[in-house]
CSV table of C-alpha atoms in Angstrom, one decimal:
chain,number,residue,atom,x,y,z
F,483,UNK,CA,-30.9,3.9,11.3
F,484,UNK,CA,-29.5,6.0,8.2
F,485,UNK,CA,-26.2,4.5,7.1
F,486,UNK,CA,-23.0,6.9,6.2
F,487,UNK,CA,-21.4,6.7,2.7
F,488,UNK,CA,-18.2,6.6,2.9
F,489,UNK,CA,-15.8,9.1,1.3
F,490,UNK,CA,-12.9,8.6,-0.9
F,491,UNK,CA,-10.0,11.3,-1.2
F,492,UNK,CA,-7.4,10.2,-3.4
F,493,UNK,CA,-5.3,13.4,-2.7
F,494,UNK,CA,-4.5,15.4,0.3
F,495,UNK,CA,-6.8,18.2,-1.7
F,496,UNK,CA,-9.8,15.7,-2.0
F,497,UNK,CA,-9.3,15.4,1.6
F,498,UNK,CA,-9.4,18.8,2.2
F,499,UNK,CA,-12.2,19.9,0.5
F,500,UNK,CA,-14.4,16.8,1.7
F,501,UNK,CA,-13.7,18.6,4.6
F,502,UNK,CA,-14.6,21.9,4.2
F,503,UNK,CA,-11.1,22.8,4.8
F,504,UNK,CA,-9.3,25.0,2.4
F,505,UNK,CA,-6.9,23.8,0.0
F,506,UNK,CA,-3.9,25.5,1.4
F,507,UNK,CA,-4.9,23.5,4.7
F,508,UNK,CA,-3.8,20.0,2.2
F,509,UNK,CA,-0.2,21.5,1.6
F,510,UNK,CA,0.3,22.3,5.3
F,511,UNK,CA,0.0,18.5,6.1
F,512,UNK,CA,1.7,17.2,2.7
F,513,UNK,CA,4.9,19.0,4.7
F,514,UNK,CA,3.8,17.9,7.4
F,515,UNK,CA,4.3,14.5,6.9
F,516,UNK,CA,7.0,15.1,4.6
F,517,UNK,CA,8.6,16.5,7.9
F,518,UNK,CA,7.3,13.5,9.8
F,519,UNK,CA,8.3,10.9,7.5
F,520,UNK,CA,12.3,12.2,8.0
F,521,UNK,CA,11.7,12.5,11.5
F,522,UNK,CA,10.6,8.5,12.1
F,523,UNK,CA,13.7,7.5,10.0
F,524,UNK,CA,16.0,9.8,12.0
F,525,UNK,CA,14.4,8.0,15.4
F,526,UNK,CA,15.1,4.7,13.7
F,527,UNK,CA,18.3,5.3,12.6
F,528,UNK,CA,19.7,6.8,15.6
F,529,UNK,CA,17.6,4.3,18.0
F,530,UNK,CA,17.0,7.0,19.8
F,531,UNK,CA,14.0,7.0,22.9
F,532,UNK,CA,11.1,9.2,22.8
F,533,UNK,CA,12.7,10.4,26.3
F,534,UNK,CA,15.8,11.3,24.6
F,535,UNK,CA,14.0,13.1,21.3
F,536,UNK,CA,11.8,15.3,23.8
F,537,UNK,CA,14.6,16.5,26.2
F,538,UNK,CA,17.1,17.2,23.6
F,539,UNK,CA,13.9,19.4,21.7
F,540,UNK,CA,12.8,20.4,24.6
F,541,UNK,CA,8.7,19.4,24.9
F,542,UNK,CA,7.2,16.2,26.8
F,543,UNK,CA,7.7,12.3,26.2
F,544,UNK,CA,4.3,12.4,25.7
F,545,UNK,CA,4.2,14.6,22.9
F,546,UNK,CA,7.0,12.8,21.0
F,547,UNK,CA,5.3,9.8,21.4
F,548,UNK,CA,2.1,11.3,19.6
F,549,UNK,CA,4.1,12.4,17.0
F,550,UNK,CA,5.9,9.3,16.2
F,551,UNK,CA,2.6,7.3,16.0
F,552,UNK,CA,1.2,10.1,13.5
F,553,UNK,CA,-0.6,12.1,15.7
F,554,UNK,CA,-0.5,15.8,14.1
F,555,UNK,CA,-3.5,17.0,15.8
F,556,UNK,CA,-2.2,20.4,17.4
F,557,UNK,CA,1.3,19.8,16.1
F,558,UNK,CA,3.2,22.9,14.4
F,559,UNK,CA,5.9,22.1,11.5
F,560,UNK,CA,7.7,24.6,13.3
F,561,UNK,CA,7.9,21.7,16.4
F,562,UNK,CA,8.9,18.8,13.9
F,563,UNK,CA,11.5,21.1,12.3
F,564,UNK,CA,12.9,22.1,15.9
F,565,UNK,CA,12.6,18.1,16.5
F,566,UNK,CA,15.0,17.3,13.8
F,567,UNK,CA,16.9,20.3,14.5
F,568,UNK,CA,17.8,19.2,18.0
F,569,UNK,CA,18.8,15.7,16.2
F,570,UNK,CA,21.4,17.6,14.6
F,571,UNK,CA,19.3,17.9,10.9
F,572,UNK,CA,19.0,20.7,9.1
F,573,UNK,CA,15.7,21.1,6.9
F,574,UNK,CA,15.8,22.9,4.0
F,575,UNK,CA,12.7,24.9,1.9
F,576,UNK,CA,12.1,25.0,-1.9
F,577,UNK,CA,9.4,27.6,-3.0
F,578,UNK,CA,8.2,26.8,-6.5
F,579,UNK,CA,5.4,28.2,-8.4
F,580,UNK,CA,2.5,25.8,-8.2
F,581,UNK,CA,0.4,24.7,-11.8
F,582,UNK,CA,-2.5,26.0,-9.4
F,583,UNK,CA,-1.5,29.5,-8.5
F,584,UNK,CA,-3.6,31.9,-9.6
């Protein structure tokens, strides 16, 4: 029985690439979660129900649900910004050139 090593990735990057993912695919979850993050401290603050989040954005209990317990698997930004959207949030975008561009 061969044993695994394990992998560290300090950065969303790291993560990537141990991957074989593409950088770009590390800054599509840092918003991501950036988007999440907001999106559990709205739900907390409002003390709203998952019930509530997904009629009001229009998608399944279900899928909230996922969401809120960090599942992005399959999960737009586009959904988490209509998500805060139909929690009466606005989210706003900053483009700035990256250190990294080429």
């Amino acid at each position: 029985m061969s044993r695994l090593k394990p992998t560290i990735a300090r950065t969303p990057e790291e993560l990537a690439g141990a991957l074989g993912l593409p950088a770009v695919a590390a800054r599509e979850w840092q918003v991501q979660h950036v988007l999440l993050k907001r999106l559990k401290e709205v739900a907390r603050k409002q003390r709203i129900t998952h019930a509530e989040i997904a009629k009001r954005a229009g998608t399944s209990r279900t899928r909230v649900t996922a969401i809120l317990n960090d599942d992005l698997q399959h999960v737009s930004s586009d959904l988490l910004i209509r998500i805060l959207a139909s929690l009466g949030y606005r989210v706003k975008v900053s483009v700035v050139r990256s250190d990294t561009a080429a």
